[in-house]
Amino acid sequence: IKVKMKILITGGTGLLGKALIETVNSDYEIIATFLGNYDVEDNQQVKYKKMDIRDKDGYKNLFKGFKPNVIIHAASIGSPDYAEKNRNETWVINVDATQNIIENCEQFDAKFIFISSNGIYDGNNAPYCEESKAEPINYYGQTKLEGEIIAKKAKITHAIVRPILMYGWNHQFERQNIITTSLSKLRKGEKLFAYEDVFSNPLFVKSCAKAIWKIIKEEKYETFNIAGRDRVSIYQFVKEAAKIFELNENLVVPVQQGFFNELVKRPKDTSYNTEKMQKVLQMEPISVSDGLFLMKDP
């Protein structure tokens, strides 16, 4: 009998966690941890476990009992504004908890995949490749960069995955993303203001999930900037979504950065150079419209 590889996913009900579980093949046995006032049904392959990423003893016991081969560490505070307002909590979750998971990986000889972010770049020197200088302009970005630094120092096999502006269907009880938020507004006939001066190459979440499964299967434990094909402004992106979902495009109104009075500065163009993803993972980035069509008709 083939022994199944054991995977632990933290943040298992977030956007990426959900996509990882939806795209997994049968070779893996999974425990997915999450935090929230809801329950998730287990299935034959995936067991869900409600556990705070700050619970050191809980994770130590989980490692001891489950003995995972690979950890995909997707749990984090993902909102730059929330991170700015709640610095201590964000540091504990994004940095200290990462350190704790890594120490367990060292002790139990597990491989580690850290989910980082385009937030580590300042947005002034796009397109960014894996070797580009990281210069975060907000606190959220600093904590993600710190997580990368800890991972690189650790004595374990690790990969760093930096997704950019991910979109797709989230669990209804979890944080929405730019497209699900936009669709719900447009369906109500509400005006939607979107930046025409902030650029990225949006990433369909299942493409990111597939890249991660590929890293594991082919043992390509390296650093990857993962993105979609098209460099677009937020305004162009949301307008395209309106078109594909057959909603009123005229409700989408272009505005400049600063319009929303956010707490923190966002980088203005963090679009990626995806050559490494194409060469090493043999993955072609998909266009915005292809990603949105896949979302519309899964």
mmCIF file of C-alpha atoms in Angstrom:
data_model
loop_
_atom_site.group_PDB
_atom_site.id
_atom_site.type_symbol
_atom_site.label_atom_id
_atom_site.label_comp_id
_atom_site.label_asym_id
_atom_site.label_seq_id
_atom_site.Cartn_x
_atom_site.Cartn_y
_atom_site.Cartn_z
ATOM 1 C CA ILE A 1 0.000 0.000 0.000
ATOM 2 C CA LYS A 2 1.300 3.412 -0.919
ATOM 3 C CA VAL A 3 1.786 5.537 2.162
ATOM 4 C CA LYS A 4 0.082 8.888 1.743
ATOM 5 C CA MET A 5 2.107 12.016 2.220
ATOM 6 C CA LYS A 6 0.771 14.045 5.149
ATOM 7 C CA ILE A 7 0.131 17.735 4.684
ATOM 8 C CA LEU A 8 -0.761 20.297 7.315
ATOM 9 C CA ILE A 9 -2.422 23.460 5.985
ATOM 10 C CA THR A 10 -2.730 26.400 8.359
ATOM 11 C CA GLY A 11 -5.410 28.892 7.427
ATOM 12 C CA GLY A 12 -7.262 25.993 5.856
ATOM 13 C CA THR A 13 -10.543 27.847 5.324
ATOM 14 C CA GLY A 14 -9.060 31.034 3.873
ATOM 15 C CA LEU A 15 -9.167 31.766 0.144
ATOM 16 C CA LEU A 16 -5.959 29.858 -0.619
ATOM 17 C CA GLY A 17 -6.622 27.086 1.922
ATOM 18 C CA LYS A 18 -9.996 26.414 0.313
ATOM 19 C CA ALA A 19 -8.467 26.318 -3.180
ATOM 20 C CA LEU A 20 -5.685 23.980 -2.026
ATOM 21 C CA ILE A 21 -8.268 21.543 -0.697
ATOM 22 C CA GLU A 22 -10.376 21.811 -3.860
ATOM 23 C CA THR A 23 -7.403 21.024 -6.116
ATOM 24 C CA VAL A 24 -5.654 18.335 -4.086
ATOM 25 C CA ASN A 25 -5.145 14.880 -5.563
ATOM 26 C CA SER A 26 -5.716 11.683 -3.649
ATOM 27 C CA ASP A 27 -2.041 11.089 -2.792
ATOM 28 C CA TYR A 28 -2.243 13.272 0.292
ATOM 29 C CA GLU A 29 -3.744 13.087 3.728
ATOM 30 C CA ILE A 30 -4.570 16.533 5.065
ATOM 31 C CA ILE A 31 -5.217 18.292 8.324
ATOM 32 C CA ALA A 32 -6.417 21.862 7.838
ATOM 33 C CA THR A 33 -6.407 24.202 10.810
ATOM 34 C CA PHE A 34 -8.619 27.268 10.970
ATOM 35 C CA LEU A 35 -10.001 29.795 13.413
ATOM 36 C CA GLY A 36 -13.591 30.984 13.368
ATOM 37 C CA ASN A 37 -17.033 30.618 14.871
ATOM 38 C CA TYR A 38 -18.130 27.919 12.485
ATOM 39 C CA ASP A 39 -17.532 24.261 11.790
ATOM 40 C CA VAL A 40 -16.357 22.605 8.607
ATOM 41 C CA GLU A 41 -17.233 19.064 7.565
ATOM 42 C CA ASP A 42 -14.369 16.583 7.388
ATOM 43 C CA ASN A 43 -14.140 14.216 4.459
ATOM 44 C CA GLN A 44 -12.120 11.052 3.869
ATOM 45 C CA GLN A 45 -9.054 12.987 2.864
ATOM 46 C CA VAL A 46 -9.286 16.196 4.875
ATOM 47 C CA LYS A 47 -9.737 16.678 8.600
ATOM 48 C CA TYR A 48 -10.443 20.184 9.852
ATOM 49 C CA LYS A 49 -9.161 21.307 13.214
ATOM 50 C CA LYS A 50 -10.146 24.524 14.948
ATOM 51 C CA MET A 51 -6.916 25.900 16.338
ATOM 52 C CA ASP A 52 -5.474 29.337 16.942
ATOM 53 C CA ILE A 53 -2.140 29.763 15.180
ATOM 54 C CA ARG A 54 -0.870 31.273 18.469
ATOM 55 C CA ASP A 55 -1.533 28.020 20.352
ATOM 56 C CA LYS A 56 2.015 26.721 20.753
ATOM 57 C CA ASP A 57 1.164 23.594 22.719
ATOM 58 C CA GLY A 58 -1.706 22.769 20.379
ATOM 59 C CA TYR A 59 0.595 22.824 17.359
ATOM 60 C CA LYS A 60 3.325 20.909 19.142
ATOM 61 C CA ASN A 61 0.805 18.147 19.925
ATOM 62 C CA LEU A 62 -0.566 18.245 16.398
ATOM 63 C CA PHE A 63 2.921 17.735 14.954
ATOM 64 C CA LYS A 64 3.589 14.948 17.456
ATOM 65 C CA GLY A 65 0.392 13.094 16.625
ATOM 66 C CA PHE A 66 0.017 13.727 12.894
ATOM 67 C CA LYS A 67 3.715 13.876 11.907
ATOM 68 C CA PRO A 68 3.161 15.997 8.777
ATOM 69 C CA ASN A 69 5.666 15.743 5.922
ATOM 70 C CA VAL A 70 4.897 19.225 4.614
ATOM 71 C CA ILE A 71 3.358 22.333 6.156
ATOM 72 C CA ILE A 72 1.692 24.920 3.946
ATOM 73 C CA HIS A 73 1.601 27.944 6.209
ATOM 74 C CA ALA A 74 -1.188 30.164 4.875
ATOM 75 C CA ALA A 75 -2.593 31.499 8.152
ATOM 76 C CA SER A 76 -1.941 35.190 8.677
ATOM 77 C CA ILE A 77 -3.458 38.606 9.152
ATOM 78 C CA GLY A 78 -3.925 39.652 5.523
ATOM 79 C CA SER A 79 -5.399 43.146 5.736
ATOM 80 C CA PRO A 80 -2.837 45.969 5.669
ATOM 81 C CA ASP A 81 -5.244 48.320 7.465
ATOM 82 C CA TYR A 82 -6.000 45.778 10.203
ATOM 83 C CA ALA A 83 -2.276 45.075 10.565
ATOM 84 C CA GLU A 84 -1.536 48.779 10.957
ATOM 85 C CA LYS A 85 -4.166 49.233 13.681
ATOM 86 C CA ASN A 86 -3.295 46.005 15.523
ATOM 87 C CA ARG A 87 0.476 45.827 15.307
ATOM 88 C CA ASN A 88 1.140 43.595 18.303
ATOM 89 C CA GLU A 89 -1.475 41.033 17.359
ATOM 90 C CA THR A 90 -0.265 41.048 13.748
ATOM 91 C CA TRP A 91 3.353 40.505 14.777
ATOM 92 C CA VAL A 92 2.398 37.596 17.026
ATOM 93 C CA ILE A 93 0.320 35.956 14.267
ATOM 94 C CA ASN A 94 2.448 36.742 11.192
ATOM 95 C CA VAL A 95 5.905 36.453 12.734
ATOM 96 C CA ASP A 96 5.985 34.677 16.105
ATOM 97 C CA ALA A 97 3.559 31.963 14.995
ATOM 98 C CA THR A 98 5.607 31.417 11.833
ATOM 99 C CA GLN A 99 8.698 31.008 13.996
ATOM 100 C CA ASN A 100 6.842 28.480 16.139
ATOM 101 C CA ILE A 101 5.681 26.420 13.144
ATOM 102 C CA ILE A 102 9.239 26.430 11.787
ATOM 103 C CA GLU A 103 10.633 25.183 15.110
ATOM 104 C CA ASN A 104 8.164 22.297 14.954
ATOM 105 C CA CYS A 105 9.252 21.581 11.371
ATOM 106 C CA GLU A 106 12.878 21.462 12.533
ATOM 107 C CA GLN A 107 12.041 19.158 15.400
ATOM 108 C CA PHE A 108 9.793 16.807 13.415
ATOM 109 C CA ASP A 109 11.743 16.983 10.159
ATOM 110 C CA ALA A 110 8.975 18.487 8.021
ATOM 111 C CA LYS A 111 9.224 20.646 4.909
ATOM 112 C CA PHE A 112 7.824 24.154 5.077
ATOM 113 C CA ILE A 113 6.043 26.341 2.541
ATOM 114 C CA PHE A 114 5.633 29.948 3.602
ATOM 115 C CA ILE A 115 2.888 31.956 1.942
ATOM 116 C CA SER A 116 4.280 35.454 1.618
ATOM 117 C CA SER A 117 2.949 38.407 -0.383
ATOM 118 C CA ASN A 118 3.565 41.064 -3.021
ATOM 119 C CA GLY A 119 3.288 43.383 -0.006
ATOM 120 C CA ILE A 120 7.039 42.992 0.524
ATOM 121 C CA TYR A 121 7.703 45.322 -2.455
ATOM 122 C CA ASP A 122 7.477 49.120 -2.520
ATOM 123 C CA GLY A 123 5.762 49.217 -5.911
ATOM 124 C CA ASN A 124 8.257 51.582 -7.562
ATOM 125 C CA ASN A 125 10.323 49.068 -9.560
ATOM 126 C CA ALA A 126 7.926 46.651 -11.259
ATOM 127 C CA PRO A 127 7.993 44.066 -12.681
ATOM 128 C CA TYR A 128 9.386 42.186 -9.690
ATOM 129 C CA CYS A 129 11.222 38.890 -9.966
ATOM 130 C CA GLU A 130 12.188 36.593 -7.089
ATOM 131 C CA GLU A 131 15.545 38.346 -6.647
ATOM 132 C CA SER A 132 14.143 41.899 -6.596
ATOM 133 C CA LYS A 133 14.856 43.933 -3.479
ATOM 134 C CA ALA A 134 12.116 43.698 -0.868
ATOM 135 C CA GLU A 135 11.181 47.092 0.575
ATOM 136 C CA PRO A 136 7.774 47.008 2.244
ATOM 137 C CA ILE A 137 5.986 50.344 2.627
ATOM 138 C CA ASN A 138 3.521 49.250 5.303
ATOM 139 C CA TYR A 139 3.537 47.208 8.489
ATOM 140 C CA TYR A 140 1.746 44.220 6.929
ATOM 141 C CA GLY A 141 4.501 43.976 4.300
ATOM 142 C CA GLN A 142 7.162 44.182 7.013
ATOM 143 C CA THR A 143 5.676 41.226 8.884
ATOM 144 C CA LYS A 144 5.533 39.090 5.720
ATOM 145 C CA LEU A 145 9.144 39.919 4.919
ATOM 146 C CA GLU A 146 10.116 39.016 8.480
ATOM 147 C CA GLY A 147 8.419 35.623 7.996
ATOM 148 C CA GLU A 148 10.520 35.053 4.874
ATOM 149 C CA ILE A 149 13.707 35.963 6.723
ATOM 150 C CA ILE A 150 12.931 33.464 9.497
ATOM 151 C CA ALA A 151 12.177 30.737 6.942
ATOM 152 C CA LYS A 152 15.458 31.357 5.101
ATOM 153 C CA LYS A 153 17.447 31.108 8.340
ATOM 154 C CA ALA A 154 15.811 27.837 9.398
ATOM 155 C CA LYS A 155 17.506 24.484 9.058
ATOM 156 C CA ILE A 156 14.686 22.977 7.020
ATOM 157 C CA THR A 157 13.743 22.423 3.419
ATOM 158 C CA HIS A 158 11.480 25.323 2.561
ATOM 159 C CA ALA A 159 9.776 27.213 -0.232
ATOM 160 C CA ILE A 160 8.530 30.789 -0.233
ATOM 161 C CA VAL A 161 5.471 31.501 -2.350
ATOM 162 C CA ARG A 162 4.506 35.122 -3.017
ATOM 163 C CA PRO A 163 1.009 35.304 -4.467
ATOM 164 C CA ILE A 164 -0.271 38.624 -5.821
ATOM 165 C CA LEU A 165 -3.852 39.950 -5.581
ATOM 166 C CA MET A 166 -5.635 36.587 -5.411
ATOM 167 C CA TYR A 167 -9.263 36.212 -6.381
ATOM 168 C CA GLY A 168 -11.794 33.375 -6.421
ATOM 169 C CA TRP A 169 -14.718 32.081 -4.371
ATOM 170 C CA ASN A 170 -14.162 32.306 -0.629
ATOM 171 C CA HIS A 171 -16.060 30.357 2.048
ATOM 172 C CA GLN A 172 -19.106 32.474 2.885
ATOM 173 C CA PHE A 173 -17.935 32.868 6.482
ATOM 174 C CA GLU A 174 -14.428 34.031 5.533
ATOM 175 C CA ARG A 175 -12.840 37.281 4.338
ATOM 176 C CA GLN A 176 -13.949 38.343 0.866
ATOM 177 C CA ASN A 177 -11.535 39.321 -1.893
ATOM 178 C CA ILE A 178 -11.608 42.090 -4.431
ATOM 179 C CA ILE A 179 -13.780 40.201 -6.916
ATOM 180 C CA THR A 180 -16.334 38.700 -4.530
ATOM 181 C CA THR A 181 -16.756 42.108 -2.865
ATOM 182 C CA SER A 182 -17.133 43.800 -6.253
ATOM 183 C CA LEU A 183 -19.667 41.257 -7.539
ATOM 184 C CA SER A 184 -21.882 41.592 -4.491
ATOM 185 C CA LYS A 185 -21.899 45.400 -4.850
ATOM 186 C CA LEU A 186 -22.593 45.289 -8.582
ATOM 187 C CA ARG A 187 -25.410 42.795 -8.095
ATOM 188 C CA LYS A 188 -27.059 45.253 -5.725
ATOM 189 C CA GLY A 189 -26.657 47.961 -8.345
ATOM 190 C CA GLU A 190 -24.218 49.916 -6.197
ATOM 191 C CA LYS A 191 -21.513 52.172 -7.597
ATOM 192 C CA LEU A 192 -18.055 50.730 -7.309
ATOM 193 C CA PHE A 193 -14.979 52.935 -7.061
ATOM 194 C CA ALA A 194 -11.726 51.319 -8.168
ATOM 195 C CA TYR A 195 -8.142 52.573 -8.441
ATOM 196 C CA GLU A 196 -6.937 53.244 -11.939
ATOM 197 C CA ASP A 197 -3.411 53.982 -10.665
ATOM 198 C CA VAL A 198 -2.690 50.739 -8.786
ATOM 199 C CA PHE A 199 -1.438 47.837 -10.912
ATOM 200 C CA SER A 200 -0.824 44.137 -10.484
ATOM 201 C CA ASN A 201 -1.224 40.884 -12.387
ATOM 202 C CA PRO A 202 -4.175 39.319 -10.522
ATOM 203 C CA LEU A 203 -3.878 35.661 -9.658
ATOM 204 C CA PHE A 204 -6.764 33.202 -9.864
ATOM 205 C CA VAL A 205 -6.500 31.391 -6.538
ATOM 206 C CA LYS A 206 -6.635 27.879 -8.043
ATOM 207 C CA SER A 207 -3.575 28.707 -10.166
ATOM 208 C CA CYS A 208 -1.726 29.507 -6.961
ATOM 209 C CA ALA A 209 -2.933 26.265 -5.376
ATOM 210 C CA LYS A 210 -1.737 24.277 -8.396
ATOM 211 C CA ALA A 211 1.676 25.913 -8.195
ATOM 212 C CA ILE A 212 1.973 24.858 -4.545
ATOM 213 C CA TRP A 213 0.987 21.249 -5.270
ATOM 214 C CA LYS A 214 3.582 21.260 -8.049
ATOM 215 C CA ILE A 215 6.291 22.510 -5.675
ATOM 216 C CA ILE A 216 5.489 19.612 -3.338
ATOM 217 C CA LYS A 217 5.167 16.925 -5.991
ATOM 218 C CA GLU A 218 8.327 17.900 -7.863
ATOM 219 C CA GLU A 219 10.261 18.965 -4.763
ATOM 220 C CA LYS A 220 10.992 22.435 -6.119
ATOM 221 C CA TYR A 221 11.563 24.025 -2.732
ATOM 222 C CA GLU A 222 12.560 27.507 -3.874
ATOM 223 C CA THR A 223 11.167 31.038 -3.869
ATOM 224 C CA PHE A 224 8.438 31.838 -6.394
ATOM 225 C CA ASN A 225 6.562 34.965 -7.403
ATOM 226 C CA ILE A 226 3.247 33.563 -8.610
ATOM 227 C CA ALA A 227 0.929 35.711 -10.726
ATOM 228 C CA GLY A 228 -1.533 35.844 -13.568
ATOM 229 C CA ARG A 229 -0.545 36.904 -17.065
ATOM 230 C CA ASP A 230 -2.038 40.375 -17.444
ATOM 231 C CA ARG A 231 -0.816 43.564 -15.828
ATOM 232 C CA VAL A 232 -3.960 45.586 -15.185
ATOM 233 C CA SER A 233 -5.158 48.384 -12.945
ATOM 234 C CA ILE A 234 -7.678 47.543 -10.241
ATOM 235 C CA TYR A 235 -10.214 49.509 -12.289
ATOM 236 C CA GLN A 236 -9.567 47.431 -15.448
ATOM 237 C CA PHE A 237 -9.718 44.244 -13.412
ATOM 238 C CA VAL A 238 -13.072 45.001 -11.790
ATOM 239 C CA LYS A 239 -14.537 46.260 -15.080
ATOM 240 C CA GLU A 240 -13.552 42.983 -16.742
ATOM 241 C CA ALA A 241 -15.257 41.065 -13.928
ATOM 242 C CA ALA A 242 -18.439 43.094 -14.436
ATOM 243 C CA LYS A 243 -18.338 42.265 -18.137
ATOM 244 C CA ILE A 244 -17.758 38.533 -17.679
ATOM 245 C CA PHE A 245 -20.417 38.193 -14.986
ATOM 246 C CA GLU A 246 -22.793 40.220 -17.166
ATOM 247 C CA LEU A 247 -23.258 43.039 -14.681
ATOM 248 C CA ASN A 248 -23.405 46.771 -15.323
ATOM 249 C CA GLU A 249 -19.873 47.931 -16.210
ATOM 250 C CA ASN A 250 -20.936 51.560 -15.956
ATOM 251 C CA LEU A 251 -21.229 51.185 -12.200
ATOM 252 C CA VAL A 252 -17.428 50.822 -12.034
ATOM 253 C CA VAL A 253 -15.903 54.263 -11.522
ATOM 254 C CA PRO A 254 -12.165 54.979 -11.830
ATOM 255 C CA VAL A 255 -10.544 56.858 -8.906
ATOM 256 C CA GLN A 256 -7.002 57.694 -7.797
ATOM 257 C CA GLN A 257 -5.129 56.387 -4.776
ATOM 258 C CA GLY A 258 -6.108 58.230 -1.635
ATOM 259 C CA PHE A 259 -9.801 58.270 -2.563
ATOM 260 C CA PHE A 260 -10.704 55.794 0.191
ATOM 261 C CA ASN A 261 -8.595 57.407 2.938
ATOM 262 C CA GLU A 262 -7.122 54.057 3.857
ATOM 263 C CA LEU A 263 -4.954 53.987 6.886
ATOM 264 C CA VAL A 264 -1.913 52.744 5.038
ATOM 265 C CA LYS A 265 -0.195 53.350 1.766
ATOM 266 C CA ARG A 266 -0.497 50.594 -0.812
ATOM 267 C CA PRO A 267 2.324 49.977 -3.299
ATOM 268 C CA LYS A 268 1.240 51.339 -6.684
ATOM 269 C CA ASP A 269 2.604 48.670 -9.015
ATOM 270 C CA THR A 270 3.803 45.319 -7.700
ATOM 271 C CA SER A 271 3.264 43.349 -10.908
ATOM 272 C CA TYR A 272 5.525 40.345 -11.311
ATOM 273 C CA ASN A 273 7.891 38.917 -13.827
ATOM 274 C CA THR A 274 6.715 35.266 -13.959
ATOM 275 C CA GLU A 275 9.634 33.724 -15.880
ATOM 276 C CA LYS A 276 10.742 31.528 -12.990
ATOM 277 C CA MET A 277 7.236 30.172 -12.423
ATOM 278 C CA GLN A 278 7.082 29.342 -16.142
ATOM 279 C CA LYS A 279 10.531 27.808 -16.345
ATOM 280 C CA VAL A 280 10.855 25.887 -13.076
ATOM 281 C CA LEU A 281 7.207 24.944 -12.460
ATOM 282 C CA GLN A 282 6.323 24.702 -16.153
ATOM 283 C CA MET A 283 3.195 26.755 -15.518
ATOM 284 C CA GLU A 284 1.809 29.319 -17.912
ATOM 285 C CA PRO A 285 0.176 32.267 -16.157
ATOM 286 C CA ILE A 286 -3.455 32.671 -17.162
ATOM 287 C CA SER A 287 -5.166 35.826 -18.379
ATOM 288 C CA VAL A 288 -7.568 37.836 -16.257
ATOM 289 C CA SER A 289 -10.524 36.915 -18.441
ATOM 290 C CA ASP A 290 -9.647 33.183 -18.359
ATOM 291 C CA GLY A 291 -9.406 33.302 -14.566
ATOM 292 C CA LEU A 292 -12.729 35.102 -14.259
ATOM 293 C CA PHE A 293 -14.404 32.639 -16.649
ATOM 294 C CA LEU A 294 -13.053 29.738 -14.564
ATOM 295 C CA MET A 295 -14.544 31.420 -11.537
ATOM 296 C CA LYS A 296 -17.876 31.937 -13.259
ATOM 297 C CA ASP A 297 -18.172 28.358 -14.569
ATOM 298 C CA PRO A 298 -16.037 26.189 -12.314
#
